[in-house]
N, CA, C and O atoms as a GROMACS GRO file, in nm:
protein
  432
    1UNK      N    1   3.240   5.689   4.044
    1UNK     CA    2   3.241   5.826   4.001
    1UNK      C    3   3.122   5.854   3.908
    1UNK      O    4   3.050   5.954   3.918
    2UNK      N    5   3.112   5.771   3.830
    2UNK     CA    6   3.024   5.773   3.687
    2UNK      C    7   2.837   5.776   3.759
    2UNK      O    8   2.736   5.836   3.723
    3UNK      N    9   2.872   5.664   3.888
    3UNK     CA   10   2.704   5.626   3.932
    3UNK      C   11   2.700   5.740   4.011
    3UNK      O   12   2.579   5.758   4.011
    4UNK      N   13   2.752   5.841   4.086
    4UNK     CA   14   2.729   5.923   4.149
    4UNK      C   15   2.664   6.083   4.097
    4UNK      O   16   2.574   6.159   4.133
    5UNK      N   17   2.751   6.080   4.011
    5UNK     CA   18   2.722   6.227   3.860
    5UNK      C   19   2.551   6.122   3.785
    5UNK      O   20   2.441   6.176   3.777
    6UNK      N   21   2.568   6.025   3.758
    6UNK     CA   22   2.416   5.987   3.696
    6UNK      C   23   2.349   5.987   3.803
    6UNK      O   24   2.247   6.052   3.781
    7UNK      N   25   2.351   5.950   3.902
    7UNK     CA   26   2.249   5.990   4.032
    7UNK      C   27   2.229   6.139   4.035
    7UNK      O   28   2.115   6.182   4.016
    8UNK      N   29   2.296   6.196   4.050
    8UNK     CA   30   2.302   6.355   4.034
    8UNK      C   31   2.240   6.417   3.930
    8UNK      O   32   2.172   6.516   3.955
    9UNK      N   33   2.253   6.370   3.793
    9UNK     CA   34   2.157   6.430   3.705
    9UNK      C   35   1.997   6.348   3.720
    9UNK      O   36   1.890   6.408   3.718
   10UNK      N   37   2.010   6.211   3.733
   10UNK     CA   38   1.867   6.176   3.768
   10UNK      C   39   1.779   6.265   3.879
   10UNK      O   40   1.662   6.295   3.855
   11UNK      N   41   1.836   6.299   3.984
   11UNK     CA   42   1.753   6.324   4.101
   11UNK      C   43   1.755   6.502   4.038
   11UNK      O   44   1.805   6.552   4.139
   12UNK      N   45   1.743   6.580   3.976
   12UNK     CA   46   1.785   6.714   3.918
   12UNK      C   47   1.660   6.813   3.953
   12UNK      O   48   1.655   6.934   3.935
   13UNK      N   49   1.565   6.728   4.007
   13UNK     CA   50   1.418   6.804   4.044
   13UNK      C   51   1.445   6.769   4.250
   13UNK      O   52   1.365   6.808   4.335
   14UNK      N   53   1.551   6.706   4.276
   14UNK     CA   54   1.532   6.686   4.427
   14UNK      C   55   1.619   6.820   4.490
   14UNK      O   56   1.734   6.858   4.471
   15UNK      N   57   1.518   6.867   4.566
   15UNK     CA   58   1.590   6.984   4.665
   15UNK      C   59   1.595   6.953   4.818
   15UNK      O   60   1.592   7.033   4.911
   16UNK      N   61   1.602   6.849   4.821
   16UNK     CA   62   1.502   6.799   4.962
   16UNK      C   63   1.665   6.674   4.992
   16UNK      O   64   1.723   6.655   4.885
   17UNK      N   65   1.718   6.614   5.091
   17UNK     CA   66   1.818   6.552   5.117
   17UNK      C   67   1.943   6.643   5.091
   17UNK      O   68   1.955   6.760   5.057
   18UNK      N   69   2.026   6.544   5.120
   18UNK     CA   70   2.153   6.577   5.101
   18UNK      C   71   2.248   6.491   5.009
   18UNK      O   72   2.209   6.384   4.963
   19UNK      N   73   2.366   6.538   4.986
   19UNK     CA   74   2.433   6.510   4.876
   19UNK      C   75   2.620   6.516   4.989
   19UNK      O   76   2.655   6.611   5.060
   20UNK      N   77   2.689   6.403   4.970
   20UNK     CA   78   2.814   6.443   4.996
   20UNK      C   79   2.865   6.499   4.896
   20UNK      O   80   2.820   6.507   4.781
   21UNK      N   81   3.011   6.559   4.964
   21UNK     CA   82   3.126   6.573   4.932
   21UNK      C   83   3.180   6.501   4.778
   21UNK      O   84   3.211   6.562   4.676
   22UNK      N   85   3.178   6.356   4.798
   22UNK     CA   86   3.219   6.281   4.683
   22UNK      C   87   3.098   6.311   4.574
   22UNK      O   88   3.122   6.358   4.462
   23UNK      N   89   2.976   6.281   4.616
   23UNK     CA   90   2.890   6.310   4.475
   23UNK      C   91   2.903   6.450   4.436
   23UNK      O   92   2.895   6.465   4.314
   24UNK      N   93   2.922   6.564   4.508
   24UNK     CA   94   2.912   6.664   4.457
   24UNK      C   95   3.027   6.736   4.377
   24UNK      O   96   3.018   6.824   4.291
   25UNK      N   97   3.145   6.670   4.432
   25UNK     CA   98   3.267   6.724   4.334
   25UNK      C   99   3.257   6.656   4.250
   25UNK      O  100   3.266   6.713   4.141
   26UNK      N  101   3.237   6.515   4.243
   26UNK     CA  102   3.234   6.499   4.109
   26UNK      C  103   3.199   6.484   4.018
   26UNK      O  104   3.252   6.421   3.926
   27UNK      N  105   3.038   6.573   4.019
   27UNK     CA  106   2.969   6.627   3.971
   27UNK      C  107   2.983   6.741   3.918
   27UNK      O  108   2.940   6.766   3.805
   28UNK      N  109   3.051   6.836   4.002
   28UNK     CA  110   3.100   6.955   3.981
   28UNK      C  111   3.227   6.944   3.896
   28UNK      O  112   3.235   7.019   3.799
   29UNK      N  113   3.340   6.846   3.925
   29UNK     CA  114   3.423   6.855   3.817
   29UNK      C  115   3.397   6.796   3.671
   29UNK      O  116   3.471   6.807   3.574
   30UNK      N  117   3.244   6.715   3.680
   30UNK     CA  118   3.199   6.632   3.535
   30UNK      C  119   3.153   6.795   3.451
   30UNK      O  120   3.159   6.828   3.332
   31UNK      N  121   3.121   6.847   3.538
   31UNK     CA  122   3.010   6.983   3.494
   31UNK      C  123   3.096   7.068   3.426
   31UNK      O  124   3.069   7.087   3.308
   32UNK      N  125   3.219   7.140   3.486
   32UNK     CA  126   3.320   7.219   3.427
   32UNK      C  127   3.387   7.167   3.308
   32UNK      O  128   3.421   7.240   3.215
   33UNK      N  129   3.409   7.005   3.312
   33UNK     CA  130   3.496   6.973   3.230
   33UNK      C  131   3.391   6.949   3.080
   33UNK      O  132   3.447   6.975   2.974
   34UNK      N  133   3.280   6.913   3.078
   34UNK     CA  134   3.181   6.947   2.976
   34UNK      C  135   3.161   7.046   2.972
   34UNK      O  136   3.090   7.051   2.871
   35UNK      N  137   3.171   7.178   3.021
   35UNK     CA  138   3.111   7.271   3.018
   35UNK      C  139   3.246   7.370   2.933
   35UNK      O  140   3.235   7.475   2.870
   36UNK      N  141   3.340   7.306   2.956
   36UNK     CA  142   3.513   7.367   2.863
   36UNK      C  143   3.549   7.286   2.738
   36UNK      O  144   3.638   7.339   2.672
   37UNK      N  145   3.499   7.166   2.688
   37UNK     CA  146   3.481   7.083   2.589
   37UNK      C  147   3.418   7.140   2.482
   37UNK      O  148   3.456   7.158   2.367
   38UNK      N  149   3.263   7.178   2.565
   38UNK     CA  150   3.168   7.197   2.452
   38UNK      C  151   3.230   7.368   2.451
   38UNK      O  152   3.240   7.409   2.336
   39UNK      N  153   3.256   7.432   2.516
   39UNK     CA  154   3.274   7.580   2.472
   39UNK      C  155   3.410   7.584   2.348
   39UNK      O  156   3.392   7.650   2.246
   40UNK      N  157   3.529   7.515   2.365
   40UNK     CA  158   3.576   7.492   2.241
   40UNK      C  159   3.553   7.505   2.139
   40UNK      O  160   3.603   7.571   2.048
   41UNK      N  161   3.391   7.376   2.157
   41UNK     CA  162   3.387   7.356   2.039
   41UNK      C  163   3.301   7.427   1.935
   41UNK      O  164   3.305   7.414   1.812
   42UNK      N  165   3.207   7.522   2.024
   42UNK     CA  166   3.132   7.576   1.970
   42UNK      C  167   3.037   7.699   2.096
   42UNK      O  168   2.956   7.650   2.175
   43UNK      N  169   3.061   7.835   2.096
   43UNK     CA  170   3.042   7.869   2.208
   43UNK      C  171   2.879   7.907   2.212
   43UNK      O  172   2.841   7.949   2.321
   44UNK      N  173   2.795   7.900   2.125
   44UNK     CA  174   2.642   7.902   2.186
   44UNK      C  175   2.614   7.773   2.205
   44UNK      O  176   2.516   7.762   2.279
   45UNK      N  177   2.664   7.652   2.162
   45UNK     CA  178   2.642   7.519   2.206
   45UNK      C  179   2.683   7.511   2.410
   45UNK      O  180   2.617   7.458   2.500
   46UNK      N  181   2.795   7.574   2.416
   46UNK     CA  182   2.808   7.604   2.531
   46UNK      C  183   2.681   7.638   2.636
   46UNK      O  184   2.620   7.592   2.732
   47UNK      N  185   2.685   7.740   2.554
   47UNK     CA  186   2.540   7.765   2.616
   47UNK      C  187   2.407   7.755   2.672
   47UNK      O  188   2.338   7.800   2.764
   48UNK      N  189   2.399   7.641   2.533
   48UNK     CA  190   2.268   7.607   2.576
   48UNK      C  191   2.322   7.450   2.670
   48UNK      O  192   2.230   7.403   2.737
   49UNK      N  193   2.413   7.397   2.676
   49UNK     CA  194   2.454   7.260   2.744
   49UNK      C  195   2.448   7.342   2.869
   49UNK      O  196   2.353   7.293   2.931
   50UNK      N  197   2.480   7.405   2.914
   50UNK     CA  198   2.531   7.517   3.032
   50UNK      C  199   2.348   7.531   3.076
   50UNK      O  200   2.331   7.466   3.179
   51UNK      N  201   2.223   7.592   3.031
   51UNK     CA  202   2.143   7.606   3.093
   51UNK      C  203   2.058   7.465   3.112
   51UNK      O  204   1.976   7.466   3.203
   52UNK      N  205   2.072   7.326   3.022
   52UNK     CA  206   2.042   7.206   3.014
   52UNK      C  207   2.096   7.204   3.190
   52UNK      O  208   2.029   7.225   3.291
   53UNK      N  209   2.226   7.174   3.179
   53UNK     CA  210   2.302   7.121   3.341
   53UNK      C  211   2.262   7.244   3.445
   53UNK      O  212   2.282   7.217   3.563
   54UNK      N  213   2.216   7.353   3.421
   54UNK     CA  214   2.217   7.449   3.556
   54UNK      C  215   2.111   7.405   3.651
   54UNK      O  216   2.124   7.463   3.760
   55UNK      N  217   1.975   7.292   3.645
   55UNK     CA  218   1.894   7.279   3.690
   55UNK      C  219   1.984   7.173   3.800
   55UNK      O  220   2.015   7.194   3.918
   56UNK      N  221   2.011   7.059   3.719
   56UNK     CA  222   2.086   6.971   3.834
   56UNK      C  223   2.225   7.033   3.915
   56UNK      O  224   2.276   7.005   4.024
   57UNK      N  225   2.255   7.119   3.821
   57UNK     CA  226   2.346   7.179   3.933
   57UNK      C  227   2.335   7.264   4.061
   57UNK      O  228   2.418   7.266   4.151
   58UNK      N  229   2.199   7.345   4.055
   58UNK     CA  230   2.156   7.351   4.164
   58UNK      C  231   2.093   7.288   4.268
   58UNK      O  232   2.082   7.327   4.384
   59UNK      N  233   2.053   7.189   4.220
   59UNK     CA  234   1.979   7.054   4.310
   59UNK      C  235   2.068   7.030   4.359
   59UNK      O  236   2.055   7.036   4.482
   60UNK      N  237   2.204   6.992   4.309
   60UNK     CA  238   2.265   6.924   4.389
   60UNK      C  239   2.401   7.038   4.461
   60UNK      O  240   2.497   6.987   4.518
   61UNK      N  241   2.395   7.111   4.454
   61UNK     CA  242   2.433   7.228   4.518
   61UNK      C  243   2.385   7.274   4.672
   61UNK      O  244   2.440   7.286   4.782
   62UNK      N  245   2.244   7.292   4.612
   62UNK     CA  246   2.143   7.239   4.772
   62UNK      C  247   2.174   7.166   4.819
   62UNK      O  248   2.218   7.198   4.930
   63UNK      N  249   2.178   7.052   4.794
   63UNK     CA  250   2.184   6.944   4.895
   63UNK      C  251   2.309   6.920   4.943
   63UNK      O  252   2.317   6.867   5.054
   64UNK      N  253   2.447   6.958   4.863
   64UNK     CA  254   2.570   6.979   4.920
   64UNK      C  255   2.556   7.073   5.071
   64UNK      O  256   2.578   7.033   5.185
   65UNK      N  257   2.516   7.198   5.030
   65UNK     CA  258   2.505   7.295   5.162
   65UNK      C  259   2.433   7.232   5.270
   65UNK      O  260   2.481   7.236   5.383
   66UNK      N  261   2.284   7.155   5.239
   66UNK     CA  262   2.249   7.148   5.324
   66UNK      C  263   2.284   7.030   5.410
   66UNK      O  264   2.234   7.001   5.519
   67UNK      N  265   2.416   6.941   5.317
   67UNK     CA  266   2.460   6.842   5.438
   67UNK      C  267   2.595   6.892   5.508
   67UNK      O  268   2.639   6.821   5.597
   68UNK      N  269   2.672   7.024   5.470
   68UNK     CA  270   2.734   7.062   5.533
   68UNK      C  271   2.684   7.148   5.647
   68UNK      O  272   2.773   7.207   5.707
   69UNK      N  273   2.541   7.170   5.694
   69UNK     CA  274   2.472   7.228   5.746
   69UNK      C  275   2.498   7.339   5.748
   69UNK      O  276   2.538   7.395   5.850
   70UNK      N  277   2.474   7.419   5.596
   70UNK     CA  278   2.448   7.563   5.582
   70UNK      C  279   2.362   7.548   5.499
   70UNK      O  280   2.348   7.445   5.434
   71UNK      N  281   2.265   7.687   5.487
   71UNK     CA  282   2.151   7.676   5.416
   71UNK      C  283   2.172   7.700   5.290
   71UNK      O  284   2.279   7.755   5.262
   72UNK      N  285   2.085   7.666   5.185
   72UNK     CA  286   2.100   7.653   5.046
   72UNK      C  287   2.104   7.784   4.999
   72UNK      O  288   2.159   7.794   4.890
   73UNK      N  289   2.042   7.941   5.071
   73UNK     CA  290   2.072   8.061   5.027
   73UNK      C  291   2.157   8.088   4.983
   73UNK      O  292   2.170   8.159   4.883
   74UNK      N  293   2.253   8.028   5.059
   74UNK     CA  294   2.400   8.092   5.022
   74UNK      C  295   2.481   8.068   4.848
   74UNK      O  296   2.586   8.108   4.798
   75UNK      N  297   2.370   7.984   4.801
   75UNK     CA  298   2.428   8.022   4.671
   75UNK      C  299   2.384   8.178   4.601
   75UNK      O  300   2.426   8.230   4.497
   76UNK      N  301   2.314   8.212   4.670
   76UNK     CA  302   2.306   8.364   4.594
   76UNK      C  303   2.449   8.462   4.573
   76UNK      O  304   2.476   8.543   4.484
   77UNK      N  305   2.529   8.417   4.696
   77UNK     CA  306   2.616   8.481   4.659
   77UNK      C  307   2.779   8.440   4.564
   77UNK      O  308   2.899   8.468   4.567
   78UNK      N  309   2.693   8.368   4.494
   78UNK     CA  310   2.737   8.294   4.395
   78UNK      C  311   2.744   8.427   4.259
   78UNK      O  312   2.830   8.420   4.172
   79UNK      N  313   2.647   8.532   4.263
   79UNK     CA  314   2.563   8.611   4.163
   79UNK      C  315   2.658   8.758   4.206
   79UNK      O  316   2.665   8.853   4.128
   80UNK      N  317   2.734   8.755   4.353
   80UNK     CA  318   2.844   8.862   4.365
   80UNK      C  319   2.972   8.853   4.353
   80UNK      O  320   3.020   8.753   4.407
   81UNK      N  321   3.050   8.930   4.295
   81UNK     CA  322   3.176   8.906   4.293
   81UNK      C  323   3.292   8.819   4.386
   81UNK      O  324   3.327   8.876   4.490
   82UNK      N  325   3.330   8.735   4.367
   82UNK     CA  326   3.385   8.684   4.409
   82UNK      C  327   3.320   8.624   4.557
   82UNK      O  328   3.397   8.620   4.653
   83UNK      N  329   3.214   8.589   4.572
   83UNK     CA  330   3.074   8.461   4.649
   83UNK      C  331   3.120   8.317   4.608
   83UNK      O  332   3.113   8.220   4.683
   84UNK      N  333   3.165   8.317   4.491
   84UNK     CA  334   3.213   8.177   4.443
   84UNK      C  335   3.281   8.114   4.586
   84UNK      O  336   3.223   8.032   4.656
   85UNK      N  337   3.401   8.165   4.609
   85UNK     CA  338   3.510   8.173   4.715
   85UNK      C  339   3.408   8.118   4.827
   85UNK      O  340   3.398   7.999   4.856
   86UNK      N  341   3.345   8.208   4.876
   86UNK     CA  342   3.264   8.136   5.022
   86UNK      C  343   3.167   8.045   4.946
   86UNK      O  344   3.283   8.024   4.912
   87UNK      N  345   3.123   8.008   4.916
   87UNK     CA  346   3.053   7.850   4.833
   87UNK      C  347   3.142   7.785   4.840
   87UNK      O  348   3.173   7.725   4.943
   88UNK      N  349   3.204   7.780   4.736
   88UNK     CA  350   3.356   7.692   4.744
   88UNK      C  351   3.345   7.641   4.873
   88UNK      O  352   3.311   7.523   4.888
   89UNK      N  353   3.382   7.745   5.014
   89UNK     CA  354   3.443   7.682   5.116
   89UNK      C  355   3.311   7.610   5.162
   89UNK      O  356   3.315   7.510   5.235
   90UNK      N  357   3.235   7.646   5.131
   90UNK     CA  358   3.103   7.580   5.212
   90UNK      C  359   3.067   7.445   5.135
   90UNK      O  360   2.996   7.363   5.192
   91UNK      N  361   3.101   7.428   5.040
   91UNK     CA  362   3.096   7.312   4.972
   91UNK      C  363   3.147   7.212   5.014
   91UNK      O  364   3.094   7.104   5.044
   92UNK      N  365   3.293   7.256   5.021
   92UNK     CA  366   3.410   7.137   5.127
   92UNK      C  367   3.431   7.115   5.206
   92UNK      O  368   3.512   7.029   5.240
   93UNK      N  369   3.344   7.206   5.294
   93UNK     CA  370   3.301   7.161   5.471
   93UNK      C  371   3.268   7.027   5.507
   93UNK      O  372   3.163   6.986   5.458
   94UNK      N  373   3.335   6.944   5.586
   94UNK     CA  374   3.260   6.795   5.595
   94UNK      C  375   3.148   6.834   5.670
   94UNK      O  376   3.124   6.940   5.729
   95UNK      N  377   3.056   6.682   5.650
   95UNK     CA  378   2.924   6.702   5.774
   95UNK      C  379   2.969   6.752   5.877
   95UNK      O  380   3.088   6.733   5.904
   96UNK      N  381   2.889   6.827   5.959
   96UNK     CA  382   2.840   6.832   6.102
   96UNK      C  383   2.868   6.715   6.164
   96UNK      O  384   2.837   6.616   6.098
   97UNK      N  385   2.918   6.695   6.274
   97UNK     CA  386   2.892   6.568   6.367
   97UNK      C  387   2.764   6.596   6.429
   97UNK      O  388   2.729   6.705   6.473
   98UNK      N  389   2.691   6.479   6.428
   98UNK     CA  390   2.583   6.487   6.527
   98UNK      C  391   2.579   6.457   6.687
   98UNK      O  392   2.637   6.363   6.741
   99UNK      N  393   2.493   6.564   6.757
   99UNK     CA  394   2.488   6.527   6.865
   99UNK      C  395   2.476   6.414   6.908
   99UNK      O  396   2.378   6.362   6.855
  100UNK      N  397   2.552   6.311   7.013
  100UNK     CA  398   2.509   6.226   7.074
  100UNK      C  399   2.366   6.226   7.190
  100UNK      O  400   2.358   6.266   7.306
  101UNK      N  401   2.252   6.156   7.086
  101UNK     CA  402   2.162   6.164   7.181
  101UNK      C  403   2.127   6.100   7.321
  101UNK      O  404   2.170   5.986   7.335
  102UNK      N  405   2.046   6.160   7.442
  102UNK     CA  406   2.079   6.087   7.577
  102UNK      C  407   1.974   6.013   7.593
  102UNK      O  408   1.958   5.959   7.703
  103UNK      N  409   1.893   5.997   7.501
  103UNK     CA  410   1.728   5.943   7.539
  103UNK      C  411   1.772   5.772   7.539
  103UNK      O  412   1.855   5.718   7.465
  104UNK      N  413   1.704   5.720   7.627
  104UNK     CA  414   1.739   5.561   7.647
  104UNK      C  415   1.606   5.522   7.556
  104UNK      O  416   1.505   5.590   7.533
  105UNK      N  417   1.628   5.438   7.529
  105UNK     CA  418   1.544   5.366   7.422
  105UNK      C  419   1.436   5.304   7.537
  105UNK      O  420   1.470   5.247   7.640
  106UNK      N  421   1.277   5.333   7.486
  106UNK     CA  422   1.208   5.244   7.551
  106UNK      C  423   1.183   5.086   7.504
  106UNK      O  424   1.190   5.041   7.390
  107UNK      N  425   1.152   5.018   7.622
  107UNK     CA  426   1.138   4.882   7.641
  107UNK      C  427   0.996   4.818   7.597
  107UNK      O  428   0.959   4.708   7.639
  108UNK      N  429   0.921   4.899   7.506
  108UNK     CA  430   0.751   4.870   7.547
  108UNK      C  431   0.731   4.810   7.386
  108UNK      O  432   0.621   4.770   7.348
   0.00000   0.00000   0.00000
């Protein structure tokens, strides 16, 4: 759990790959649950912890969508009322299965 969320904040400049399911929730639930700790305790501390984590949280947001094969736009509608909801679902989409390809492997 722990190596997946530190992978996640390390890679915080990658927009490029993908990210499962497991790294991303629990990333996403490391994120909320610091993000309700520190507001407790102090709510412009909130704040600024909140724009610290918003960079990796979109990195890895991207890369959630884009291994559920939807495009990373769709967090914009994150910014309309109730967009959360379709993110959400697009978040917990498993992969795509991939096509089985028909090409025979060459011999050369």
């Amino acid at each position: 759990m722990l190596q997946s969320v530190w992978g996640s904040l390390q890679n915080f400049d990658d927009f490029s790959g993908r990210a499962t399911r497991y790294e991303f929730w629990w990333f996403f639930v490391l994120f909320v649950l610091v993000l309700g700790l520190v507001e407790f305790i102090h709510p412009v501390l909130m704040s600024m912890v909140a724009i610290v984590l918003l960079l990796p949280f979109l990195a890895v947001s991207t890369r959630r969508l884009r291994d559920a094969g939807q495009s990373p736009w769709w967090q914009l509608m994150m910014l309309v009322p109730f967009g959360i909801l379709l993110v959400m679902y697009y978040w917990a989409m498993p992969r795509p299965e991939e096509p089985p390809t028909t090409e025979q492997p060459s011999n050369q």
